[in-house]
Amino acid sequence: MIELKNISKIYESNENNRVTALKDVSINFKEGELILLKGPSGSGKSTMLSLIAALSKPTSGEVIVDTKRISKLADTFAATYRRNNIGFIFQKYNLIPNLSVEDNILLPLIPLNLSEDEAQKHVKSVMEKFHIAHKKEIAVKSLSGGEQQRVAIARANVNKPKIILADEPTANLDKELSLKFIEILRELKSQNKTIIVATHDPLFFGLDFVDREIEMLNGELLV
Amino acid sequence: MKSKINFYLIEFAINSLLRQKAKSIFITVVITFLTFLLASVFFITNSIKYELNATLDSLPQITLQDVRGGRIHDIDIKNVEKILAINGVSDASSRVWGYYYFEMLDVYFTVVGIEEFETALTPALASLSEKFDFNSIAMFVGAGVKKKMSERYYKEYFNFIKPDGSMKKVNIAGVFESDLELEANDMIVMSKQNVREIFAMSEERATDISVHVSNPKEIATVAQKIKEQFPSFKVITKDDLKLSYENMFNYKSGVFLALFVVAIFTFFIIIYDKLSGVSSEEKREVGILKAVGWRVEDVLKEKFYEAGIISVFSYLLGIALALAFVYLLQAPLLREIFIGYSDLKVSFRLPFVMDLQTLLLVFFLTIPIYIAATIIPSWRVASLETDEVIR
Ligand SMILES: Nc1ncnc2c1ncn2[C@@H]1O[C@H](COP(=O)(O)OP(=O)(O)OP(=O)(O)O)[C@@H](O)[C@H]1O
Ligand SMILES: [Mg+2]
């Protein structure tokens, strides 16, 4: 369902400073699969997630999702693709700190111009599912790290995406909260979502519901 | 295509303005102040122009004064017949009036005499003459005059002091109504006979002669003929007066002021844009919105709502303040720039003149500039690769 074909990504801040974040990477992910992307800092994990989410474009190669070449999409279509298919849990959560929990979760739905009933129904359902409904009117900035992550997860699920991408989801959590996150992953997996988690947290290694673990180094896959 | 209004987007825009309280207040103050200033300038200018035109309409086409040895003397009314005989003149009449200095308050009143069956009167004077009792020793006074007199406890009558030092008591019969503020405010109207007595003017004389020409194009020619026939006369045409009135209502400087304000504003916007650009916080927010599936178009629409809401709100506030300032408070400070100082005006009220054109002009001088200044930088940010902005 997700296919990366000969992907390279080069960041060029100026002429003397070129960073090759991904080097001729090819890989496939099947529907319903849960994949771990492992590797040290700077190995290209975030870059790969960002390409799959069409948040950036590869320097060469193609990203194909459900037969659609999303690496070639113009901005407007890339946004539509994201909104229909992708739930992204960012490492820094990327919430708007002064907005309430509820309003942050509503963000992906705003451009859809849904009726109030429908929008509220979606927001309520994910808030309950990820146990954050009791804080719905609180500004996100005054929540704890674990609560903020639950908001980020709820927001990533409010548009009912087929694909969930999580970048270092436990980097800012203690062990107890990390284990809770793993339980959430298990549940999402049981709903047949395709999930890619970039992490170097050993807690994830060897979990029974993980289908594949992929190791990266210096922008390349280790087989 | 869905064309229904996206209330969530509007709500988000309002929320966003409330979240950036300091910035929003600052912008509201600036735009409100700017609209207020611009609108005030235009309101005053319009009022003055309106008044000026109305005043000019009421003036005689040609006025004749008798100047001897450099001094203006009362004119012999026998001249009226001779003027009427000149080709092109359709009417000529003698006018009896003068400035009366009211020492107690250091102001001048314009005392105007009218008589029965007089033809060359302004509309207001004509309607007054219909109900006027020409045999009484009474006068109608402008509202401003009434007020000044009351300040010195002359509520029922006024004692004029004649040139020989004796007094003439004249009853106040009523307040004079006129659309012309200048006419209504420092004018006193009474019978010609009474005016002559107050100024010690003989029956054969008048202050000046007003001349009406049937074809307005011939005014200059007729003026020329009169000058040839009466070399001692000062011949004043409406055009001459127009100039001196325009100087009195020096409104042109106000228009320059308006342009100056706009220039300053534009300059300010440029500086502001250069200094602040888009804050990193705002940049990040745009990145987040795009990452969760907003298109550039959605982001710009939201920014447009934000800029639109705050600028239209400030615009309306500015207009409301300007209306109150100009028409209720009579534009303190600002009016001094527009209205040249003159002893003759007791209290000049700005007449209420309102047109859509002015409102639109102020609208287009402020709001599009601000909206553009907001949208363009946001558009630049929104067009960046999303990944770069939120990393
Ligand atoms: N916008 C950018 N400009 C320049 N270089 C970049 C940019 N984004 C990423 N890089 C570089 O690309 C390489 C891969 O980065 P990436 O973030 O994908 O690594 P990562 O595996 O996610 O690392 P981490 O575990 O630290 O998150 C790094 O060397 C990084 O410095
Ligand atoms: Mg990373």
XYZ file of C-alpha atoms and ligand atoms in Angstrom:
646
model
C 0.000 0.000 0.000
C 2.932 2.345 0.694
C 5.798 2.068 -1.717
C 9.078 3.983 -1.648
C 11.019 3.701 -4.895
C 14.682 4.748 -5.023
C 14.129 7.641 -2.673
C 16.893 10.131 -2.054
C 16.550 13.275 -0.003
C 19.286 15.879 0.029
C 19.044 18.966 2.230
C 20.980 21.850 0.827
C 21.101 24.867 3.090
C 23.919 26.369 0.989
C 26.444 25.229 -1.590
C 29.019 23.922 0.883
C 26.489 22.314 3.136
C 24.680 19.350 1.610
C 23.224 16.670 3.845
C 22.090 13.423 2.314
C 19.316 12.344 4.681
C 18.149 9.385 2.570
C 20.212 7.487 0.009
C 18.403 5.493 -2.705
C 15.917 3.855 -0.344
C 13.335 1.388 -1.630
C 10.799 -0.326 0.599
C 7.155 -1.439 0.742
C 4.657 -1.393 3.588
C 1.530 -3.533 3.500
C -1.909 -2.499 4.698
C -2.456 -3.203 8.400
C 1.247 -3.644 9.066
C 2.976 -2.172 12.118
C 6.575 -1.278 11.395
C 9.309 -0.008 13.658
C 11.914 2.307 12.119
C 14.990 2.065 14.254
C 18.325 3.797 14.035
C 20.555 6.369 15.692
C 19.965 10.080 15.606
C 20.397 11.551 12.144
C 19.867 8.249 10.345
C 16.869 9.592 8.386
C 13.831 8.240 10.259
C 11.976 11.547 10.505
C 12.802 12.337 6.909
C 11.164 9.111 5.774
C 7.963 9.771 7.754
C 7.807 13.285 6.408
C 8.033 12.008 2.814
C 5.257 9.468 3.405
C 3.076 12.242 4.846
C 3.858 14.459 1.840
C 5.178 17.109 4.201
C 8.230 17.289 1.983
C 9.235 16.060 -1.453
C 12.052 13.645 -2.304
C 15.053 14.927 -4.258
C 14.663 11.858 -6.485
C 12.542 8.724 -6.488
C 8.832 8.232 -5.884
C 6.472 7.669 -2.995
C 3.358 5.755 -4.044
C 0.406 5.322 -1.724
C -2.585 3.295 -2.985
C -1.338 3.731 -6.565
C -1.128 7.513 -6.120
C 2.241 9.170 -6.657
C 2.103 11.456 -3.683
C 5.680 12.662 -4.137
C 4.522 14.492 -7.264
C 1.430 16.142 -5.798
C 0.967 19.883 -5.899
C 0.532 21.483 -2.504
C -3.266 21.584 -2.589
C -3.532 17.883 -3.398
C -0.847 16.964 -0.898
C -2.916 18.658 1.812
C -6.030 16.784 0.722
C -4.077 13.533 0.721
C -2.857 14.189 4.269
C -6.257 15.092 5.546
C -7.832 11.930 4.091
C -5.119 9.370 4.818
C -2.573 10.412 7.381
C -2.552 10.762 11.161
C 0.816 12.136 12.241
C 1.959 12.046 15.877
C 4.885 14.452 15.938
C 7.817 14.149 18.271
C 7.130 17.629 19.671
C 3.374 17.007 19.327
C 2.945 20.253 17.347
C -0.104 21.408 19.248
C -1.161 25.064 19.455
C -0.323 25.809 23.090
C -2.953 28.476 23.782
C -5.832 26.558 22.254
C -7.962 24.183 24.299
C -7.732 20.410 23.960
C -10.998 20.350 22.062
C -9.962 23.103 19.640
C -6.612 21.452 18.925
C -8.334 18.206 18.057
C -10.807 20.049 15.848
C -8.030 21.591 13.696
C -7.901 18.912 10.962
C -11.689 19.103 10.550
C -11.966 22.879 10.109
C -11.283 23.019 6.350
C -13.826 20.239 5.758
C -16.647 22.600 6.723
C -18.670 19.877 8.453
C -21.885 20.571 10.285
C -21.439 21.387 13.955
C -23.083 18.099 15.044
C -20.840 16.016 12.889
C -17.626 17.788 13.840
C -18.461 17.626 17.544
C -19.293 13.938 17.244
C -15.869 13.128 15.765
C -14.004 15.246 18.316
C -15.924 13.764 21.242
C -15.378 10.230 20.083
C -11.555 10.529 19.862
C -11.358 12.476 23.115
C -13.129 9.640 24.883
C -11.160 6.984 23.137
C -7.848 8.488 24.181
C -9.003 9.500 27.663
C -8.643 13.254 27.430
C -12.321 14.273 27.375
C -12.232 15.426 31.010
C -9.724 18.149 30.068
C -11.418 19.299 26.906
C -11.650 22.992 27.801
C -8.147 23.301 29.206
C -5.437 25.057 27.203
C -2.947 22.518 25.944
C 0.021 24.426 27.383
C -1.123 23.673 30.935
C -1.299 19.886 30.392
C 1.369 17.374 31.376
C 3.557 15.747 28.722
C 1.548 12.538 28.722
C -1.725 14.416 28.398
C -0.347 16.513 25.567
C 0.586 13.347 23.761
C -2.906 11.958 24.170
C -4.223 15.172 22.587
C -1.755 14.708 19.729
C -2.911 11.102 19.277
C -6.563 12.103 19.391
C -5.913 14.799 16.788
C -4.069 12.322 14.568
C -7.118 10.040 14.669
C -9.953 12.526 14.335
C -9.939 12.311 10.537
C -10.073 8.464 10.693
C -6.805 7.962 8.791
C -5.697 4.647 7.323
C -2.057 5.427 8.043
C -0.617 6.459 11.399
C 2.897 7.854 11.573
C 4.528 8.367 14.967
C 7.903 10.080 15.365
C 9.738 9.232 18.611
C 6.435 8.905 20.483
C 8.015 8.026 23.819
C 10.986 10.398 23.736
C 9.355 12.744 26.266
C 7.531 10.175 28.390
C 8.480 8.196 31.490
C 8.317 4.428 31.459
C 4.782 4.117 32.760
C 3.384 6.520 30.145
C 5.477 4.835 27.456
C 3.868 1.509 28.281
C 0.447 3.117 28.080
C 1.330 4.420 24.625
C 2.291 0.923 23.576
C -1.180 -0.245 24.639
C -2.722 2.453 22.455
C -0.601 1.236 19.555
C -1.844 -2.289 20.105
C -5.404 -1.068 19.891
C -4.806 0.957 16.726
C -3.144 -2.052 15.191
C -6.222 -4.127 15.998
C -8.268 -1.649 13.931
C -6.197 -2.630 10.915
C -4.436 0.708 10.546
C -1.077 0.836 8.848
C 1.361 2.154 11.447
C 4.957 3.285 11.178
C 6.777 4.208 14.371
C 10.196 5.857 14.298
C 11.968 5.178 17.579
C 15.134 4.100 19.259
C 13.369 3.295 22.529
C 14.200 -0.344 23.513
C 10.742 -0.694 25.085
C 9.380 -1.245 21.574
C 11.821 -3.920 20.576
C 10.472 -7.441 20.299
C 6.786 -6.590 20.928
C 4.463 -9.395 19.812
C 2.224 -7.217 17.626
C 5.045 -5.565 15.685
C 5.275 -7.037 12.201
C 8.710 -5.758 11.160
C 11.629 -3.857 12.591
C 13.666 -1.889 10.096
C 17.103 -0.625 10.959
C 18.481 2.573 9.405
C 21.962 4.086 9.340
C 23.225 7.183 7.536
C 20.185 7.379 5.287
C 20.267 3.761 4.244
C 18.341 0.643 5.262
C 20.297 -2.129 6.961
C 19.042 -5.478 5.839
C -17.984 23.143 -4.571
C -19.241 23.960 -1.111
C -19.997 27.633 -0.891
C -21.518 27.635 2.543
C -19.753 29.843 5.069
C -17.253 27.980 7.202
C -18.149 29.103 10.716
C -15.407 27.002 12.269
C -12.876 28.914 10.211
C -14.351 32.241 11.319
C -14.396 31.063 14.913
C -10.787 29.990 14.603
C -9.890 33.419 13.194
C -11.612 35.223 16.071
C -9.933 32.902 18.553
C -6.622 33.554 16.950
C -7.091 37.320 17.339
C -7.986 36.861 20.990
C -4.966 34.662 21.557
C -2.631 37.391 20.280
C -4.179 40.020 22.507
C -1.337 42.534 22.579
C -0.882 42.481 18.826
C -4.621 42.691 18.175
C -5.083 45.632 20.504
C -2.147 47.427 18.950
C -3.509 46.936 15.435
C -7.015 47.957 16.459
C -5.681 51.151 17.987
C -3.606 52.016 14.928
C -6.336 51.351 12.365
C -9.030 52.983 14.485
C -6.889 56.066 14.901
C -6.089 56.198 11.212
C -9.715 55.812 10.097
C -10.744 58.324 12.712
C -8.261 60.906 11.467
C -8.980 60.353 7.804
C -12.736 60.319 8.292
C -12.602 63.442 10.474
C -10.602 65.298 7.854
C -13.020 64.298 5.113
C -16.106 65.028 7.184
C -14.849 68.505 8.037
C -13.837 69.160 4.448
C -17.212 68.045 3.152
C -19.053 70.155 5.668
C -17.035 73.191 4.803
C -17.370 72.698 1.070
C -21.094 72.295 1.455
C -21.296 75.443 3.523
C -19.040 77.304 1.135
C -21.107 76.400 -1.902
C -24.345 77.286 -0.172
C -22.875 80.592 0.926
C -21.632 81.347 -2.563
C -25.033 80.535 -4.027
C -26.589 83.126 -1.784
C -24.218 85.908 -2.807
C -25.178 88.548 -5.363
C -23.550 88.145 -8.742
C -22.162 91.662 -8.523
C -21.830 93.886 -5.485
C -21.126 97.606 -5.774
C -19.489 99.719 -3.100
C -18.687 103.413 -3.243
C -15.016 104.006 -2.540
C -13.818 107.555 -2.100
C -10.269 108.416 -1.151
C -9.603 104.795 -0.379
C -12.478 104.541 2.113
C -15.748 102.762 1.636
C -18.647 105.183 1.876
C -22.354 104.588 1.927
C -23.676 104.480 -1.587
C -26.332 106.840 -3.016
C -29.488 104.848 -3.710
C -30.288 107.001 -6.744
C -27.610 104.964 -8.496
C -29.909 101.931 -8.477
C -32.021 103.425 -11.268
C -28.969 104.129 -13.395
C -27.627 100.602 -12.888
C -30.982 99.102 -13.882
C -30.713 100.987 -17.170
C -27.522 99.179 -18.132
C -27.915 96.457 -20.732
C -27.892 92.951 -19.331
C -28.848 93.943 -15.780
C -32.065 92.236 -14.762
C -32.277 93.521 -11.212
C -30.484 95.878 -8.859
C -31.264 96.744 -5.278
C -29.702 98.663 -2.466
C -28.713 96.778 0.654
C -28.530 98.172 4.120
C -26.336 96.258 6.513
C -23.222 96.533 8.613
C -21.031 94.897 11.198
C -22.002 95.849 14.720
C -19.270 95.457 17.316
C -20.574 94.035 20.591
C -17.937 95.225 22.978
C -18.928 93.207 26.043
C -18.069 89.951 24.303
C -15.621 91.283 21.739
C -17.612 89.912 18.782
C -19.116 91.290 15.599
C -22.732 90.794 14.568
C -23.868 91.280 11.009
C -26.920 93.518 11.112
C -28.988 93.175 7.927
C -31.924 95.366 6.915
C -34.839 94.099 4.846
C -37.912 95.863 3.529
C -41.319 94.858 2.240
C -41.519 93.525 -1.328
C -37.739 93.297 -1.620
C -36.791 90.840 -4.354
C -33.082 90.140 -4.102
C -33.177 88.170 -0.869
C -31.700 84.808 0.001
C -34.363 82.094 0.491
C -34.108 82.310 4.260
C -34.451 86.090 4.305
C -37.326 85.911 1.834
C -39.290 83.522 4.025
C -38.504 85.666 7.051
C -39.742 88.822 5.331
C -43.151 87.196 4.806
C -43.865 87.030 8.518
C -41.977 90.165 9.435
C -43.714 93.180 10.933
C -41.857 96.024 9.257
C -43.366 98.668 11.489
C -42.180 97.136 14.747
C -38.901 97.816 16.445
C -38.015 94.158 16.460
C -35.404 91.832 15.073
C -34.768 88.196 14.312
C -31.404 86.911 15.423
C -29.306 83.909 14.497
C -28.961 81.127 17.053
C -25.344 82.067 17.776
C -26.296 85.684 18.307
C -29.141 84.671 20.583
C -26.722 82.656 22.673
C -24.163 85.452 22.931
C -26.800 87.990 23.878
C -28.246 85.690 26.530
C -24.804 85.398 28.057
C -25.084 89.087 28.815
C -28.701 88.735 29.972
C -30.242 90.247 26.845
C -32.993 87.666 26.500
C -35.951 89.798 25.385
C -34.322 92.792 23.768
C -30.967 94.330 22.991
C -29.691 97.891 23.443
C -27.759 99.030 20.370
C -25.486 101.992 20.890
C -25.822 104.531 18.062
C -22.862 106.554 16.753
C -24.010 109.611 18.764
C -23.804 107.512 21.949
C -27.558 107.208 22.530
C -29.198 103.816 22.850
C -31.765 102.071 20.701
C -33.675 99.234 22.287
C -34.787 96.512 19.836
C -36.970 93.571 20.861
C -35.988 90.034 19.930
C -38.936 88.705 17.938
C -37.513 85.296 17.293
C -34.595 83.144 16.202
C -33.621 83.284 12.598
C -33.724 79.991 10.696
C -31.335 79.313 7.853
C -29.638 76.372 6.219
C -26.563 78.522 6.034
C -24.607 78.290 9.227
C -22.738 81.500 8.521
C -25.973 83.329 7.833
C -27.766 81.873 10.812
C -25.095 82.351 13.362
C -23.848 85.881 13.373
C -26.760 87.602 11.673
C -29.369 89.983 12.994
C -32.294 90.878 10.742
C -34.505 93.934 11.160
C -36.191 96.561 9.026
C -33.968 98.765 6.895
C -35.285 101.773 8.704
C -34.038 100.465 12.043
C -30.666 99.497 10.618
C -30.250 103.022 9.217
C -30.982 104.439 12.631
C -28.443 102.185 14.388
C -25.670 103.005 11.926
C -26.803 106.667 11.492
C -27.276 106.246 7.787
C -29.479 108.696 5.849
C -32.576 107.639 3.883
C -30.866 108.339 0.553
C -28.005 106.025 1.245
C -27.319 102.284 1.434
C -24.361 100.075 2.296
C -23.985 98.647 -1.170
C -25.921 97.701 -4.264
C -26.430 94.126 -5.369
C -26.807 93.515 -9.080
C -28.388 90.569 -10.841
C -27.478 89.754 -14.419
C -29.886 87.623 -16.441
C -27.161 85.773 -18.327
C -24.420 84.623 -15.911
C -21.911 84.597 -18.789
C -22.274 88.372 -19.053
C -21.259 89.074 -15.466
C -17.760 90.178 -16.420
C -18.997 92.401 -19.265
C -21.630 94.034 -17.096
C -19.094 94.564 -14.310
C -16.825 96.241 -16.847
C -19.620 98.557 -18.049
C -20.486 99.579 -14.494
C -16.864 100.344 -13.715
C -16.620 102.550 -16.813
C -19.763 104.464 -15.927
C -19.010 104.778 -12.202
C -15.229 105.007 -11.764
C -15.530 105.496 -8.008
C -17.365 102.201 -7.522
C -15.679 99.075 -6.344
C -17.196 96.289 -8.439
C -17.010 92.905 -6.745
C -18.104 89.826 -8.670
C -19.032 86.479 -7.187
C -15.768 84.989 -8.445
C -13.764 87.553 -6.492
C -15.654 86.640 -3.365
C -15.272 82.965 -3.996
C -11.538 83.350 -3.651
C -11.695 85.195 -0.388
C -14.202 82.704 1.026
C -12.006 79.810 -0.018
C -9.148 81.431 1.811
C -11.282 81.774 4.862
C -12.237 78.095 4.738
C -8.774 77.002 3.969
C -9.902 73.389 3.503
C -7.208 72.483 1.049
C -4.638 72.171 3.790
C -6.918 69.548 5.346
C -6.758 67.414 2.232
C -2.998 67.565 2.401
C -3.200 66.490 5.995
C -5.215 63.448 4.937
C -2.669 62.482 2.313
C 0.078 62.951 4.842
C -1.681 60.620 7.277
C -2.003 57.930 4.618
C 1.658 58.295 3.716
C 2.646 57.900 7.355
C 0.407 54.868 7.673
C 1.855 53.170 4.625
C 5.312 53.898 5.889
C 4.386 52.500 9.269
C 3.017 49.293 7.749
C 6.210 48.803 5.769
C 8.392 49.337 8.836
C 6.174 47.089 10.922
C 6.289 44.372 8.313
C 10.059 44.629 8.013
C 10.606 44.554 11.740
C 8.229 41.811 12.731
C 7.695 39.889 9.516
C 5.961 36.758 10.646
C 6.938 35.676 14.130
C 8.407 32.208 14.542
C 5.358 31.312 16.606
C 3.034 32.278 13.768
C 5.225 30.428 11.295
C 5.026 27.306 13.379
C 1.271 27.632 13.648
C 0.928 27.838 9.875
C 3.157 24.761 9.628
C 0.978 22.846 12.078
C -2.186 23.742 10.205
C -0.682 22.570 6.961
C 0.606 19.383 8.565
C -2.898 18.449 9.726
C -4.304 18.906 6.242
C -4.985 22.605 5.656
C -4.291 23.793 2.138
C -2.445 27.071 1.495
C -5.825 28.352 0.418
C -7.377 27.445 3.794
C -4.570 29.168 5.660
C -4.919 32.312 3.558
C -8.677 32.314 3.960
C -8.226 32.187 7.711
C -5.679 35.030 7.643
C -8.057 36.994 5.452
C -10.845 36.566 7.984
C -8.509 37.615 10.773
C -7.345 40.739 8.969
C -10.865 41.464 7.734
C -12.508 41.140 11.132
C -10.005 43.304 12.938
C -9.778 45.964 10.252
C -13.507 46.262 9.597
C -14.149 46.437 13.319
C -11.509 49.162 13.707
C -12.861 50.961 10.645
C -16.390 51.092 12.029
C -15.073 52.205 15.391
C -12.977 54.925 13.738
C -15.940 56.176 11.683
C -18.184 56.258 14.756
C -15.564 58.200 16.717
C -15.073 60.617 13.811
C -18.821 61.242 13.548
C -19.013 62.002 17.238
C -15.861 64.108 17.156
C -16.784 66.203 14.139
C -20.525 66.627 14.500
C -21.115 66.362 18.228
C -17.931 67.946 19.528
C -17.449 70.190 16.466
C -13.915 68.910 15.859
C -11.924 70.736 18.515
C -8.277 71.408 17.454
C -8.749 70.004 13.954
C -11.237 72.658 12.867
C -8.683 75.386 13.557
C -6.590 73.942 10.748
C -9.496 74.123 8.352
C -11.297 77.293 9.214
C -9.244 80.426 9.027
C -9.554 82.679 12.013
C -12.207 85.286 11.596
C -13.761 87.830 13.896
C -16.956 87.668 11.960
C -17.936 84.210 12.954
C -19.616 83.962 16.280
C -20.056 80.226 16.348
C -19.806 78.307 13.172
C -21.360 74.842 13.382
C -20.257 72.202 10.917
C -23.351 71.137 8.980
C -23.946 67.394 8.850
C -22.962 66.120 5.419
C -22.604 62.399 4.869
C -22.032 60.513 1.671
C -21.166 56.960 0.748
C -18.251 58.163 -1.334
C -16.357 59.473 1.681
C -16.951 56.269 3.623
C -15.727 54.189 0.696
C -12.711 56.410 0.201
C -11.621 55.995 3.811
C -12.361 52.270 3.545
C -10.146 51.817 0.525
C -7.366 53.973 1.941
C -7.000 51.707 4.974
C -8.431 48.208 4.859
C -6.963 46.768 1.637
C -3.505 48.055 2.624
C -3.739 46.273 5.938
C -5.187 43.057 4.537
C -2.491 42.908 1.890
C 0.166 43.587 4.512
C -1.105 40.571 6.471
C -1.848 38.144 3.672
C 1.363 38.545 1.682
C 3.800 37.461 4.439
C 1.469 34.623 5.463
C 1.331 33.479 1.894
C 5.125 33.399 1.794
C 5.211 31.237 4.934
C 2.378 28.963 3.818
C 4.136 28.295 0.534
C 7.263 26.941 2.229
C 7.704 23.206 2.474
C 5.726 22.237 5.586
C 8.461 20.044 6.938
C 10.871 22.972 7.115
C 8.498 25.138 9.101
C 7.643 22.742 11.919
C 10.941 20.959 12.326
N 15.629 20.862 7.021
C 16.832 20.319 7.084
N 17.898 21.007 6.644
C 19.134 20.475 6.683
N 19.382 19.267 7.139
C 18.366 18.517 7.595
C 17.039 19.000 7.582
N 16.231 18.053 8.087
C 17.029 17.011 8.399
N 18.287 17.276 8.102
C 19.437 16.361 8.274
O 19.087 15.153 7.679
C 19.614 14.067 8.426
C 18.500 13.130 8.772
O 17.627 13.768 9.679
P 16.357 13.051 10.349
O 15.677 14.078 11.139
O 15.587 12.362 9.312
O 17.036 12.011 11.311
P 16.375 11.114 12.442
O 16.754 9.727 12.150
O 14.934 11.444 12.569
O 17.148 11.630 13.731
P 16.595 11.830 15.228
O 16.618 10.495 15.853
O 17.582 12.756 15.832
O 15.246 12.419 15.121
C 20.276 14.680 9.628
O 21.659 14.747 9.391
C 19.693 16.053 9.728
O 20.615 16.948 10.280
Mg 13.732 12.407 14.000
